[in-house]
N, CA, C and O atoms as a Maestro MAE file, in Angstrom:
{
 s_m_m2io_version
 :::
 2.0.0
}

f_m_ct {
 s_m_title
 :::
 protein
 m_atom[296] {
  # First column is atom index #
  i_m_mmod_type
  r_m_x_coord
  r_m_y_coord
  r_m_z_coord
  i_m_residue_number
  s_m_chain_name
  s_m_pdb_residue_name
  s_m_pdb_atom_name
  i_m_atomic_number
  :::
  1 25 0.856 -1.155 0.000 1 A "MET " " N  " 7
  2 3 0.000 0.000 0.000 1 A "MET " " CA " 6
  3 2 0.908 1.225 0.000 1 A "MET " " C  " 6
  4 15 1.899 1.272 0.730 1 A "MET " " O  " 8
  5 25 0.574 2.192 -0.802 2 A "LYS " " N  " 7
  6 3 1.376 3.418 -0.870 2 A "LYS " " CA " 6
  7 2 0.629 4.571 -0.210 2 A "LYS " " C  " 6
  8 15 -0.578 4.736 -0.386 2 A "LYS " " O  " 8
  9 25 1.369 5.356 0.545 3 A "TYR " " N  " 7
  10 3 0.837 6.581 1.121 3 A "TYR " " CA " 6
  11 2 1.432 7.738 0.337 3 A "TYR " " C  " 6
  12 15 2.627 8.016 0.434 3 A "TYR " " O  " 8
  13 25 0.605 8.398 -0.427 4 A "MET " " N  " 7
  14 3 1.083 9.421 -1.351 4 A "MET " " CA " 6
  15 2 1.693 10.631 -0.641 4 A "MET " " C  " 6
  16 15 2.691 11.176 -1.113 4 A "MET " " O  " 8
  17 25 1.125 11.054 0.463 5 A "ARG " " N  " 7
  18 3 1.620 12.256 1.139 5 A "ARG " " CA " 6
  19 2 3.028 12.073 1.684 5 A "ARG " " C  " 6
  20 15 3.851 12.987 1.616 5 A "ARG " " O  " 8
  21 25 3.300 10.905 2.217 6 A "THR " " N  " 7
  22 3 4.605 10.677 2.843 6 A "THR " " CA " 6
  23 2 5.517 9.798 1.996 6 A "THR " " C  " 6
  24 15 6.662 9.557 2.377 6 A "THR " " O  " 8
  25 25 5.040 9.325 0.881 7 A "ALA " " N  " 7
  26 3 5.791 8.443 -0.021 7 A "ALA " " CA " 6
  27 2 6.239 7.159 0.670 7 A "ALA " " C  " 6
  28 15 7.262 6.576 0.313 7 A "ALA " " O  " 8
  29 25 5.465 6.727 1.658 8 A "GLU " " N  " 7
  30 3 5.770 5.482 2.361 8 A "GLU " " CA " 6
  31 2 5.107 4.308 1.656 8 A "GLU " " C  " 6
  32 15 4.032 4.436 1.070 8 A "GLU " " O  " 8
  33 25 5.761 3.184 1.726 9 A "ILE " " N  " 7
  34 3 5.167 1.947 1.225 9 A "ILE " " CA " 6
  35 2 5.065 0.997 2.410 9 A "ILE " " C  " 6
  36 15 6.058 0.712 3.080 9 A "ILE " " O  " 8
  37 25 3.864 0.515 2.657 10 A "ARG " " N  " 7
  38 3 3.628 -0.406 3.769 10 A "ARG " " CA " 6
  39 2 2.914 -1.641 3.238 10 A "ARG " " C  " 6
  40 15 2.183 -1.575 2.249 10 A "ARG " " O  " 8
  41 25 3.132 -2.750 3.899 11 A "GLU " " N  " 7
  42 3 2.415 -3.966 3.539 11 A "GLU " " CA " 6
  43 2 1.044 -3.938 4.185 11 A "GLU " " C  " 6
  44 15 0.873 -3.464 5.308 11 A "GLU " " O  " 8
  45 25 0.084 -4.450 3.462 12 A "ALA " " N  " 7
  46 3 -1.264 -4.571 3.999 12 A "ALA " " CA " 6
  47 2 -1.681 -6.032 3.867 12 A "ALA " " C  " 6
  48 15 -1.546 -6.634 2.802 12 A "ALA " " O  " 8
  49 25 -2.178 -6.578 4.938 13 A "TYR " " N  " 7
  50 3 -2.618 -7.966 4.931 13 A "TYR " " CA " 6
  51 2 -4.128 -7.998 4.716 13 A "TYR " " C  " 6
  52 15 -4.885 -7.367 5.454 13 A "TYR " " O  " 8
  53 25 -4.545 -8.723 3.721 14 A "ILE " " N  " 7
  54 3 -5.965 -8.824 3.399 14 A "ILE " " CA " 6
  55 2 -6.479 -10.137 3.966 14 A "ILE " " C  " 6
  56 15 -5.973 -11.211 3.639 14 A "ILE " " O  " 8
  57 25 -7.474 -10.039 4.808 15 A "LYS " " N  " 7
  58 3 -8.053 -11.228 5.434 15 A "LYS " " CA " 6
  59 2 -8.923 -11.970 4.428 15 A "LYS " " C  " 6
  60 15 -9.458 -11.372 3.495 15 A "LYS " " O  " 8
  61 25 -9.058 -13.268 4.625 16 A "LYS " " N  " 7
  62 3 -9.890 -14.087 3.734 16 A "LYS " " CA " 6
  63 2 -11.328 -13.577 3.705 16 A "LYS " " C  " 6
  64 15 -11.967 -13.540 2.654 16 A "LYS " " O  " 8
  65 25 -11.824 -13.186 4.873 17 A "LYS " " N  " 7
  66 3 -13.199 -12.695 4.978 17 A "LYS " " CA " 6
  67 2 -13.385 -11.425 4.140 17 A "LYS " " C  " 6
  68 15 -14.390 -11.281 3.445 17 A "LYS " " O  " 8
  69 25 -12.418 -10.510 4.207 18 A "ASP " " N  " 7
  70 3 -12.499 -9.263 3.445 18 A "ASP " " CA " 6
  71 2 -12.413 -9.529 1.943 18 A "ASP " " C  " 6
  72 15 -13.126 -8.910 1.154 18 A "ASP " " O  " 8
  73 25 -11.537 -10.451 1.558 19 A "ARG " " N  " 7
  74 3 -11.387 -10.799 0.143 19 A "ARG " " CA " 6
  75 2 -12.683 -11.410 -0.392 19 A "ARG " " C  " 6
  76 15 -13.123 -11.078 -1.492 19 A "ARG " " O  " 8
  77 25 -13.284 -12.298 0.386 20 A "ALA " " N  " 7
  78 3 -14.544 -12.924 -0.024 20 A "ALA " " CA " 6
  79 2 -15.646 -11.878 -0.171 20 A "ALA " " C  " 6
  80 15 -16.460 -11.956 -1.091 20 A "ALA " " O  " 8
  81 25 -15.674 -10.905 0.732 21 A "LEU " " N  " 7
  82 3 -16.682 -9.846 0.665 21 A "LEU " " CA " 6
  83 2 -16.501 -9.002 -0.591 21 A "LEU " " C  " 6
  84 15 -17.482 -8.658 -1.251 21 A "LEU " " O  " 8
  85 25 -15.267 -8.668 -0.926 22 A "VAL " " N  " 7
  86 3 -14.995 -7.882 -2.135 22 A "VAL " " CA " 6
  87 2 -15.431 -8.657 -3.377 22 A "VAL " " C  " 6
  88 15 -16.028 -8.080 -4.286 22 A "VAL " " O  " 8
  89 25 -15.143 -9.945 -3.423 23 A "ILE " " N  " 7
  90 3 -15.546 -10.762 -4.576 23 A "ILE " " CA " 6
  91 2 -17.063 -10.812 -4.687 23 A "ILE " " C  " 6
  92 15 -17.607 -10.731 -5.788 23 A "ILE " " O  " 8
  93 25 -17.755 -10.944 -3.552 24 A "GLN " " N  " 7
  94 3 -19.220 -10.962 -3.554 24 A "GLN " " CA " 6
  95 2 -19.775 -9.630 -4.070 24 A "GLN " " C  " 6
  96 15 -20.712 -9.622 -4.868 24 A "GLN " " O  " 8
  97 25 -19.217 -8.530 -3.633 25 A "ILE " " N  " 7
  98 3 -19.672 -7.208 -4.077 25 A "ILE " " CA " 6
  99 2 -19.414 -7.020 -5.564 25 A "ILE " " C  " 6
  100 15 -20.263 -6.484 -6.275 25 A "ILE " " O  " 8
  101 25 -18.255 -7.454 -6.042 26 A "LEU " " N  " 7
  102 3 -17.950 -7.347 -7.471 26 A "LEU " " CA " 6
  103 2 -18.945 -8.135 -8.317 26 A "LEU " " C  " 6
  104 15 -19.346 -7.685 -9.390 26 A "LEU " " O  " 8
  105 25 -19.345 -9.314 -7.833 27 A "LYS " " N  " 7
  106 3 -20.340 -10.114 -8.559 27 A "LYS " " CA " 6
  107 2 -21.686 -9.392 -8.611 27 A "LYS " " C  " 6
  108 15 -22.366 -9.412 -9.637 27 A "LYS " " O  " 8
  109 25 -22.069 -8.754 -7.503 28 A "ARG " " N  " 7
  110 3 -23.334 -8.014 -7.471 28 A "ARG " " CA " 6
  111 2 -23.300 -6.829 -8.427 28 A "ARG " " C  " 6
  112 15 -24.279 -6.563 -9.125 28 A "ARG " " O  " 8
  113 25 -22.175 -6.118 -8.462 29 A "VAL " " N  " 7
  114 3 -22.025 -4.977 -9.370 29 A "VAL " " CA " 6
  115 2 -22.101 -5.454 -10.818 29 A "VAL " " C  " 6
  116 15 -22.738 -4.811 -11.652 29 A "VAL " " O  " 8
  117 25 -21.458 -6.570 -11.115 30 A "LYS " " N  " 7
  118 3 -21.484 -7.116 -12.472 30 A "LYS " " CA " 6
  119 2 -22.915 -7.456 -12.893 30 A "LYS " " C  " 6
  120 15 -23.313 -7.178 -14.024 30 A "LYS " " O  " 8
  121 25 -23.694 -8.062 -11.975 31 A "ARG " " N  " 7
  122 3 -25.092 -8.396 -12.296 31 A "ARG " " CA " 6
  123 2 -25.908 -7.133 -12.566 31 A "ARG " " C  " 6
  124 15 -26.735 -7.114 -13.477 31 A "ARG " " O  " 8
  125 25 -25.681 -6.083 -11.784 32 A "VAL " " N  " 7
  126 3 -26.408 -4.826 -11.993 32 A "VAL " " CA " 6
  127 2 -26.040 -4.234 -13.347 32 A "VAL " " C  " 6
  128 15 -26.909 -3.747 -14.071 32 A "VAL " " O  " 8
  129 25 -24.762 -4.273 -13.691 33 A "LYS " " N  " 7
  130 3 -24.334 -3.755 -14.995 33 A "LYS " " CA " 6
  131 2 -24.954 -4.546 -16.140 33 A "LYS " " C  " 6
  132 15 -25.174 -4.005 -17.224 33 A "LYS " " O  " 8
  133 25 -25.237 -5.831 -15.903 34 A "GLU " " N  " 7
  134 3 -25.876 -6.667 -16.915 34 A "GLU " " CA " 6
  135 2 -27.390 -6.497 -16.920 34 A "GLU " " C  " 6
  136 15 -28.082 -7.117 -17.727 34 A "GLU " " O  " 8
  137 25 -27.911 -5.657 -16.019 35 A "GLY " " N  " 7
  138 3 -29.341 -5.384 -15.980 35 A "GLY " " CA " 6
  139 2 -30.122 -6.264 -15.032 35 A "GLY " " C  " 6
  140 15 -31.352 -6.216 -15.035 35 A "GLY " " O  " 8
  141 25 -29.458 -7.064 -14.222 36 A "LEU " " N  " 7
  142 3 -30.126 -7.937 -13.257 36 A "LEU " " CA " 6
  143 2 -30.084 -7.283 -11.882 36 A "LEU " " C  " 6
  144 15 -29.113 -7.431 -11.142 36 A "LEU " " O  " 8
  145 25 -31.139 -6.563 -11.552 37 A "PHE " " N  " 7
  146 3 -31.184 -5.831 -10.297 37 A "PHE " " CA " 6
  147 2 -31.678 -6.732 -9.173 37 A "PHE " " C  " 6
  148 15 -32.502 -7.617 -9.403 37 A "PHE " " O  " 8
  149 25 -31.178 -6.514 -7.953 38 A "PRO " " N  " 7
  150 3 -31.652 -7.318 -6.819 38 A "PRO " " CA " 6
  151 2 -33.088 -6.964 -6.476 38 A "PRO " " C  " 6
  152 15 -33.572 -5.884 -6.815 38 A "PRO " " O  " 8
  153 25 -33.771 -7.892 -5.795 39 A "ASP " " N  " 7
  154 3 -35.135 -7.622 -5.347 39 A "ASP " " CA " 6
  155 2 -35.126 -6.472 -4.354 39 A "ASP " " C  " 6
  156 15 -34.120 -6.197 -3.700 39 A "ASP " " O  " 8
  157 25 -36.276 -5.803 -4.258 40 A "LYS " " N  " 7
  158 3 -36.406 -4.716 -3.289 40 A "LYS " " CA " 6
  159 2 -36.392 -5.302 -1.890 40 A "LYS " " C  " 6
  160 15 -36.923 -6.387 -1.654 40 A "LYS " " O  " 8
  161 25 -35.793 -4.590 -0.981 41 A "GLY " " N  " 7
  162 3 -35.789 -5.013 0.409 41 A "GLY " " CA " 6
  163 2 -37.116 -4.690 1.069 41 A "GLY " " C  " 6
  164 15 -37.961 -4.005 0.492 41 A "GLY " " O  " 8
  165 25 -37.288 -5.182 2.268 42 A "GLU " " N  " 7
  166 3 -38.538 -4.963 2.991 42 A "GLU " " CA " 6
  167 2 -38.790 -3.481 3.253 42 A "GLU " " C  " 6
  168 15 -39.936 -3.032 3.238 42 A "GLU " " O  " 8
  169 25 -37.734 -2.732 3.489 43 A "HIS " " N  " 7
  170 3 -37.867 -1.306 3.795 43 A "HIS " " CA " 6
  171 2 -37.240 -0.452 2.689 43 A "HIS " " C  " 6
  172 15 -36.581 0.548 2.974 43 A "HIS " " O  " 8
  173 25 -37.440 -0.840 1.454 44 A "ALA " " N  " 7
  174 3 -36.874 -0.093 0.324 44 A "ALA " " CA " 6
  175 2 -37.474 1.316 0.285 44 A "ALA " " C  " 6
  176 15 -38.684 1.472 0.452 44 A "ALA " " O  " 8
  177 25 -36.651 2.335 0.068 45 A "PRO " " N  " 7
  178 3 -37.126 3.726 0.076 45 A "PRO " " CA " 6
  179 2 -37.740 4.144 -1.263 45 A "PRO " " C  " 6
  180 15 -37.387 5.193 -1.803 45 A "PRO " " O  " 8
  181 25 -38.640 3.346 -1.793 46 A "CYS " " N  " 7
  182 3 -39.183 3.584 -3.137 46 A "CYS " " CA " 6
  183 2 -39.945 4.906 -3.256 46 A "CYS " " C  " 6
  184 15 -39.901 5.552 -4.303 46 A "CYS " " O  " 8
  185 25 -40.635 5.309 -2.200 47 A "ASP " " N  " 7
  186 3 -41.434 6.532 -2.274 47 A "ASP " " CA " 6
  187 2 -40.579 7.770 -2.538 47 A "ASP " " C  " 6
  188 15 -41.053 8.733 -3.141 47 A "ASP " " O  " 8
  189 25 -39.341 7.752 -2.097 48 A "ASN " " N  " 7
  190 3 -38.453 8.899 -2.271 48 A "ASN " " CA " 6
  191 2 -37.451 8.719 -3.402 48 A "ASN " " C  " 6
  192 15 -36.595 9.579 -3.607 48 A "ASN " " O  " 8
  193 25 -37.541 7.625 -4.132 49 A "CYS " " N  " 7
  194 3 -36.557 7.315 -5.173 49 A "CYS " " CA " 6
  195 2 -36.890 8.050 -6.472 49 A "CYS " " C  " 6
  196 15 -38.042 8.073 -6.905 49 A "CYS " " O  " 8
  197 25 -35.876 8.645 -7.082 50 A "THR " " N  " 7
  198 3 -36.096 9.370 -8.337 50 A "THR " " CA " 6
  199 2 -36.314 8.425 -9.515 50 A "THR " " C  " 6
  200 15 -36.759 8.859 -10.578 50 A "THR " " O  " 8
  201 25 -36.010 7.149 -9.343 51 A "PHE " " N  " 7
  202 3 -36.169 6.180 -10.426 51 A "PHE " " CA " 6
  203 2 -37.424 5.323 -10.273 51 A "PHE " " C  " 6
  204 15 -37.596 4.357 -11.017 51 A "PHE " " O  " 8
  205 25 -38.302 5.651 -9.331 52 A "ARG " " N  " 7
  206 3 -39.453 4.785 -9.044 52 A "ARG " " CA " 6
  207 2 -40.345 4.559 -10.255 52 A "ARG " " C  " 6
  208 15 -40.956 3.496 -10.371 52 A "ARG " " O  " 8
  209 25 -40.438 5.527 -11.160 53 A "GLU " " N  " 7
  210 3 -41.279 5.373 -12.353 53 A "GLU " " CA " 6
  211 2 -40.637 4.431 -13.367 53 A "GLU " " C  " 6
  212 15 -41.337 3.795 -14.155 53 A "GLU " " O  " 8
  213 25 -39.316 4.340 -13.350 54 A "LEU " " N  " 7
  214 3 -38.597 3.498 -14.302 54 A "LEU " " CA " 6
  215 2 -38.307 2.107 -13.752 54 A "LEU " " C  " 6
  216 15 -37.985 1.192 -14.511 54 A "LEU " " O  " 8
  217 25 -38.416 1.948 -12.474 55 A "CYS " " N  " 7
  218 3 -38.007 0.715 -11.804 55 A "CYS " " CA " 6
  219 2 -39.043 -0.383 -12.008 55 A "CYS " " C  " 6
  220 15 -40.246 -0.156 -11.885 55 A "CYS " " O  " 8
  221 25 -38.550 -1.576 -12.321 56 A "ASP " " N  " 7
  222 3 -39.471 -2.700 -12.458 56 A "ASP " " CA " 6
  223 2 -39.069 -3.866 -11.562 56 A "ASP " " C  " 6
  224 15 -39.484 -5.002 -11.793 56 A "ASP " " O  " 8
  225 25 -38.256 -3.585 -10.534 57 A "THR " " N  " 7
  226 3 -37.897 -4.650 -9.608 57 A "THR " " CA " 6
  227 2 -39.060 -4.907 -8.674 57 A "THR " " C  " 6
  228 15 -39.858 -4.012 -8.396 57 A "THR " " O  " 8
  229 25 -39.149 -6.103 -8.205 58 A "LYS " " N  " 7
  230 3 -40.256 -6.518 -7.340 58 A "LYS " " CA " 6
  231 2 -39.744 -6.724 -5.923 58 A "LYS " " C  " 6
  232 15 -38.548 -6.900 -5.689 58 A "LYS " " O  " 8
  233 25 -40.681 -6.698 -4.988 59 A "LYS " " N  " 7
  234 3 -40.310 -7.025 -3.618 59 A "LYS " " CA " 6
  235 2 -40.038 -8.517 -3.546 59 A "LYS " " C  " 6
  236 15 -40.729 -9.317 -4.177 59 A "LYS " " O  " 8
  237 25 -39.042 -8.879 -2.785 60 A "ALA " " N  " 7
  238 3 -38.713 -10.291 -2.611 60 A "ALA " " CA " 6
  239 2 -39.819 -10.961 -1.804 60 A "ALA " " C  " 6
  240 15 -40.305 -10.390 -0.828 60 A "ALA " " O  " 8
  241 25 -40.216 -12.156 -2.198 61 A "PRO " " N  " 7
  242 3 -41.260 -12.849 -1.435 61 A "PRO " " CA " 6
  243 2 -40.738 -13.256 -0.062 61 A "PRO " " C  " 6
  244 15 -39.559 -13.571 0.102 61 A "PRO " " O  " 8
  245 25 -41.626 -13.245 0.907 62 A "THR " " N  " 7
  246 3 -41.245 -13.675 2.246 62 A "THR " " CA " 6
  247 2 -41.223 -15.196 2.289 62 A "THR " " C  " 6
  248 15 -41.740 -15.858 1.389 62 A "THR " " O  " 8
  249 25 -40.631 -15.738 3.326 63 A "LEU " " N  " 7
  250 3 -40.562 -17.189 3.465 63 A "LEU " " CA " 6
  251 2 -41.963 -17.786 3.564 63 A "LEU " " C  " 6
  252 15 -42.237 -18.827 2.966 63 A "LEU " " O  " 8
  253 25 -42.848 -17.134 4.314 64 A "LEU " " N  " 7
  254 3 -44.212 -17.651 4.444 64 A "LEU " " CA " 6
  255 2 -44.957 -17.631 3.118 64 A "LEU " " C  " 6
  256 15 -45.679 -18.576 2.800 64 A "LEU " " O  " 8
  257 25 -44.790 -16.566 2.343 65 A "SER " " N  " 7
  258 3 -45.486 -16.513 1.060 65 A "SER " " CA " 6
  259 2 -44.940 -17.570 0.104 65 A "SER " " C  " 6
  260 15 -45.675 -18.087 -0.736 65 A "SER " " O  " 8
  261 25 -43.659 -17.891 0.229 66 A "LYS " " N  " 7
  262 3 -43.098 -18.968 -0.591 66 A "LYS " " CA " 6
  263 2 -43.702 -20.311 -0.188 66 A "LYS " " C  " 6
  264 15 -44.050 -21.126 -1.042 66 A "LYS " " O  " 8
  265 25 -43.822 -20.534 1.124 67 A "LEU " " N  " 7
  266 3 -44.348 -21.807 1.614 67 A "LEU " " CA " 6
  267 2 -45.816 -22.002 1.253 67 A "LEU " " C  " 6
  268 15 -46.228 -23.108 0.902 67 A "LEU " " O  " 8
  269 25 -46.604 -20.937 1.337 68 A "PHE " " N  " 7
  270 3 -48.029 -21.037 1.080 68 A "PHE " " CA " 6
  271 2 -48.421 -20.653 -0.337 68 A "PHE " " C  " 6
  272 15 -49.600 -20.689 -0.690 68 A "PHE " " O  " 8
  273 25 -47.446 -20.289 -1.144 69 A "GLY " " N  " 7
  274 3 -47.721 -19.975 -2.543 69 A "GLY " " CA " 6
  275 2 -48.442 -18.664 -2.755 69 A "GLY " " C  " 6
  276 15 -49.076 -18.467 -3.791 69 A "GLY " " O  " 8
  277 25 -48.356 -17.772 -1.802 70 A "ARG " " N  " 7
  278 3 -49.019 -16.470 -1.939 70 A "ARG " " CA " 6
  279 2 -48.075 -15.473 -2.565 70 A "ARG " " C  " 6
  280 15 -46.859 -15.547 -2.390 70 A "ARG " " O  " 8
  281 25 -48.643 -14.550 -3.289 71 A "ARG " " N  " 7
  282 3 -47.853 -13.507 -3.949 71 A "ARG " " CA " 6
  283 2 -47.885 -12.260 -3.082 71 A "ARG " " C  " 6
  284 15 -48.943 -11.864 -2.593 71 A "ARG " " O  " 8
  285 25 -46.732 -11.645 -2.892 72 A "GLU " " N  " 7
  286 3 -46.638 -10.403 -2.113 72 A "GLU " " CA " 6
  287 2 -47.303 -9.256 -2.858 72 A "GLU " " C  " 6
  288 15 -47.291 -9.212 -4.088 72 A "GLU " " O  " 8
  289 25 -47.876 -8.339 -2.113 73 A "ARG " " N  " 7
  290 3 -48.384 -7.106 -2.720 73 A "ARG " " CA " 6
  291 2 -47.224 -6.188 -3.005 73 A "ARG " " C  " 6
  292 15 -46.245 -6.169 -2.259 73 A "ARG " " O  " 8
  293 25 -47.321 -5.421 -4.081 74 A "GLU " " N  " 7
  294 3 -46.233 -4.498 -4.439 74 A "GLU " " CA " 6
  295 2 -46.543 -3.109 -3.979 74 A "GLU " " C  " 6
  296 15 -45.744 -2.197 -4.191 74 A "GLU " " O  " 8
  :::
 }
 m_bond[295] {
  # First column is bond index #
  i_m_from
  i_m_to
  i_m_order
  :::
  1 1 2 1
  2 2 3 1
  3 3 4 2
  4 3 5 1
  5 5 6 1
  6 6 7 1
  7 7 8 2
  8 7 9 1
  9 9 10 1
  10 10 11 1
  11 11 12 2
  12 11 13 1
  13 13 14 1
  14 14 15 1
  15 15 16 2
  16 15 17 1
  17 17 18 1
  18 18 19 1
  19 19 20 2
  20 19 21 1
  21 21 22 1
  22 22 23 1
  23 23 24 2
  24 23 25 1
  25 25 26 1
  26 26 27 1
  27 27 28 2
  28 27 29 1
  29 29 30 1
  30 30 31 1
  31 31 32 2
  32 31 33 1
  33 33 34 1
  34 34 35 1
  35 35 36 2
  36 35 37 1
  37 37 38 1
  38 38 39 1
  39 39 40 2
  40 39 41 1
  41 41 42 1
  42 42 43 1
  43 43 44 2
  44 43 45 1
  45 45 46 1
  46 46 47 1
  47 47 48 2
  48 47 49 1
  49 49 50 1
  50 50 51 1
  51 51 52 2
  52 51 53 1
  53 53 54 1
  54 54 55 1
  55 55 56 2
  56 55 57 1
  57 57 58 1
  58 58 59 1
  59 59 60 2
  60 59 61 1
  61 61 62 1
  62 62 63 1
  63 63 64 2
  64 63 65 1
  65 65 66 1
  66 66 67 1
  67 67 68 2
  68 67 69 1
  69 69 70 1
  70 70 71 1
  71 71 72 2
  72 71 73 1
  73 73 74 1
  74 74 75 1
  75 75 76 2
  76 75 77 1
  77 77 78 1
  78 78 79 1
  79 79 80 2
  80 79 81 1
  81 81 82 1
  82 82 83 1
  83 83 84 2
  84 83 85 1
  85 85 86 1
  86 86 87 1
  87 87 88 2
  88 87 89 1
  89 89 90 1
  90 90 91 1
  91 91 92 2
  92 91 93 1
  93 93 94 1
  94 94 95 1
  95 95 96 2
  96 95 97 1
  97 97 98 1
  98 98 99 1
  99 99 100 2
  100 99 101 1
  101 101 102 1
  102 102 103 1
  103 103 104 2
  104 103 105 1
  105 105 106 1
  106 106 107 1
  107 107 108 2
  108 107 109 1
  109 109 110 1
  110 110 111 1
  111 111 112 2
  112 111 113 1
  113 113 114 1
  114 114 115 1
  115 115 116 2
  116 115 117 1
  117 117 118 1
  118 118 119 1
  119 119 120 2
  120 119 121 1
  121 121 122 1
  122 122 123 1
  123 123 124 2
  124 123 125 1
  125 125 126 1
  126 126 127 1
  127 127 128 2
  128 127 129 1
  129 129 130 1
  130 130 131 1
  131 131 132 2
  132 131 133 1
  133 133 134 1
  134 134 135 1
  135 135 136 2
  136 135 137 1
  137 137 138 1
  138 138 139 1
  139 139 140 2
  140 139 141 1
  141 141 142 1
  142 142 143 1
  143 143 144 2
  144 143 145 1
  145 145 146 1
  146 146 147 1
  147 147 148 2
  148 147 149 1
  149 149 150 1
  150 150 151 1
  151 151 152 2
  152 151 153 1
  153 153 154 1
  154 154 155 1
  155 155 156 2
  156 155 157 1
  157 157 158 1
  158 158 159 1
  159 159 160 2
  160 159 161 1
  161 161 162 1
  162 162 163 1
  163 163 164 2
  164 163 165 1
  165 165 166 1
  166 166 167 1
  167 167 168 2
  168 167 169 1
  169 169 170 1
  170 170 171 1
  171 171 172 2
  172 171 173 1
  173 173 174 1
  174 174 175 1
  175 175 176 2
  176 175 177 1
  177 177 178 1
  178 178 179 1
  179 179 180 2
  180 179 181 1
  181 181 182 1
  182 182 183 1
  183 183 184 2
  184 183 185 1
  185 185 186 1
  186 186 187 1
  187 187 188 2
  188 187 189 1
  189 189 190 1
  190 190 191 1
  191 191 192 2
  192 191 193 1
  193 193 194 1
  194 194 195 1
  195 195 196 2
  196 195 197 1
  197 197 198 1
  198 198 199 1
  199 199 200 2
  200 199 201 1
  201 201 202 1
  202 202 203 1
  203 203 204 2
  204 203 205 1
  205 205 206 1
  206 206 207 1
  207 207 208 2
  208 207 209 1
  209 209 210 1
  210 210 211 1
  211 211 212 2
  212 211 213 1
  213 213 214 1
  214 214 215 1
  215 215 216 2
  216 215 217 1
  217 217 218 1
  218 218 219 1
  219 219 220 2
  220 219 221 1
  221 221 222 1
  222 222 223 1
  223 223 224 2
  224 223 225 1
  225 225 226 1
  226 226 227 1
  227 227 228 2
  228 227 229 1
  229 229 230 1
  230 230 231 1
  231 231 232 2
  232 231 233 1
  233 233 234 1
  234 234 235 1
  235 235 236 2
  236 235 237 1
  237 237 238 1
  238 238 239 1
  239 239 240 2
  240 239 241 1
  241 241 242 1
  242 242 243 1
  243 243 244 2
  244 243 245 1
  245 245 246 1
  246 246 247 1
  247 247 248 2
  248 247 249 1
  249 249 250 1
  250 250 251 1
  251 251 252 2
  252 251 253 1
  253 253 254 1
  254 254 255 1
  255 255 256 2
  256 255 257 1
  257 257 258 1
  258 258 259 1
  259 259 260 2
  260 259 261 1
  261 261 262 1
  262 262 263 1
  263 263 264 2
  264 263 265 1
  265 265 266 1
  266 266 267 1
  267 267 268 2
  268 267 269 1
  269 269 270 1
  270 270 271 1
  271 271 272 2
  272 271 273 1
  273 273 274 1
  274 274 275 1
  275 275 276 2
  276 275 277 1
  277 277 278 1
  278 278 279 1
  279 279 280 2
  280 279 281 1
  281 281 282 1
  282 282 283 1
  283 283 284 2
  284 283 285 1
  285 285 286 1
  286 286 287 1
  287 287 288 2
  288 287 289 1
  289 289 290 1
  290 290 291 1
  291 291 292 2
  292 291 293 1
  293 293 294 1
  294 294 295 1
  295 295 296 2
  :::
 }
}
């Protein structure tokens, strides 16, 4: 790792957990770039979103609705 202000070079140890998290995030970004958006969360701020008219993502079904075959309201 380089520190530009002091021109120091230091070693940085990357933990397995951090590396796995970065890889997971990169995969999510790649899917979004390909047009595959994640489902809306339970508390998605859709009412205040500037893209709400263009958005076609759905709320993720709950575990109970999956078990009973019910469709969530949007």
